[in-house]
Coordinates of C-alpha atoms in Angstrom, one line a residue:
S1 CA -163.0 -101.8 3.0
C2 CA -165.7 -104.5 2.0
V3 CA -168.6 -105.6 3.9
T4 CA -170.5 -109.0 2.9
F5 CA -173.7 -110.1 3.9
G6 CA -174.6 -113.6 4.1
N7 CA -175.9 -116.5 6.4
P8 CA -173.8 -120.0 5.6
T9 CA -173.8 -122.3 8.0
L10 CA -170.2 -122.7 9.5
N11 CA -170.8 -125.3 12.3
Q12 CA -173.8 -127.6 13.2
S13 CA -173.7 -129.7 16.1
K14 CA -176.7 -131.3 18.3
Q15 CA -176.0 -128.3 20.7
L16 CA -175.4 -125.4 18.4
L17 CA -176.2 -124.1 15.0
I18 CA -173.4 -121.5 14.0
T19 CA -174.2 -118.8 11.0
Q20 CA -171.6 -116.1 9.7
Q21 CA -173.7 -112.8 9.2
L22 CA -171.8 -110.8 8.2
S23 CA -168.0 -110.1 7.3
Y24 CA -165.8 -107.5 6.9
R25 CA -162.0 -106.9 5.2
Y26 CA -160.0 -104.2 5.6
R27 CA -156.4 -104.5 4.6
A28 CA -154.9 -107.2 6.3
L29 CA -157.6 -107.9 8.7
S30 CA -160.5 -109.7 8.0
G31 CA -163.7 -109.4 10.8
G32 CA -166.9 -111.4 11.1
V33 CA -170.3 -112.0 13.2
L34 CA -171.4 -114.9 13.3
H35 CA -174.6 -116.3 15.0
V36 CA -174.9 -118.7 17.3
K37 CA -177.7 -120.7 18.5
N38 CA -178.4 -122.9 21.0
L39 CA -180.2 -126.0 19.9
T40 CA -181.0 -127.8 23.5
S41 CA -182.8 -127.4 26.0
K42 CA -180.3 -126.4 28.4
S43 CA -178.1 -123.4 28.9
L44 CA -174.6 -123.9 27.8
D45 CA -171.5 -122.0 29.0
L46 CA -169.3 -120.6 25.7
L47 CA -165.2 -120.1 25.7
E48 CA -163.7 -117.9 23.3
S49 CA -161.8 -120.9 22.9
D50 CA -164.9 -122.9 21.5
F51 CA -164.6 -120.2 18.5
S52 CA -160.6 -120.3 17.8
N53 CA -160.5 -122.9 15.2
L54 CA -163.1 -122.0 13.1
F55 CA -160.7 -119.6 10.9
K56 CA -157.0 -119.5 10.7
N57 CA -155.0 -116.8 12.0
T58 CA -157.5 -115.4 14.4
V59 CA -156.5 -112.5 16.4
A60 CA -159.2 -111.7 19.0
I61 CA -162.7 -113.4 19.7
N62 CA -165.3 -111.4 21.9
L63 CA -168.8 -113.4 22.9
E64 CA -172.1 -111.4 23.3
S65 CA -172.5 -113.5 26.1
C66 CA -170.7 -116.4 28.0
V67 CA -173.7 -118.1 28.9
I68 CA -176.4 -119.0 26.2
K69 CA -179.9 -119.8 27.3
P70 CA -182.3 -122.1 25.7
Q71 CA -183.4 -121.8 21.9
A72 CA -181.5 -118.5 22.1
T73 CA -178.9 -117.1 19.8
I74 CA -176.2 -114.5 20.8
R75 CA -173.3 -113.2 18.6
V76 CA -170.0 -113.6 18.1
F77 CA -167.5 -111.6 17.1
I78 CA -164.1 -112.8 14.8
I79 CA -161.1 -110.8 13.7
T80 CA -158.7 -112.5 11.9
K81 CA -155.5 -111.5 10.0
E82 CA -154.2 -112.5 6.8
G83 CA -151.1 -115.1 6.7
E84 CA -147.8 -114.1 5.7
H85 CA -147.3 -114.9 1.3
D86 CA -144.4 -116.2 0.4

């Protein structure tokens, strides 16, 4: 298994800043811990499906909270599976 630390920006909009804090790898599975910051002055509702297209072959997503308060940061956990190689 392998753990990588970093802080690359994955996505930024006027509402959210998404950075990857950690990545894990074990056999055919990879996982990531994302920090999601609300850049607005209003609370935002989040859905797991909002994060499903950040990585290919996503098999699980867990949100620390479904509501993110203004200027707050939450964690999102994502697990992906490597695709079959031809």
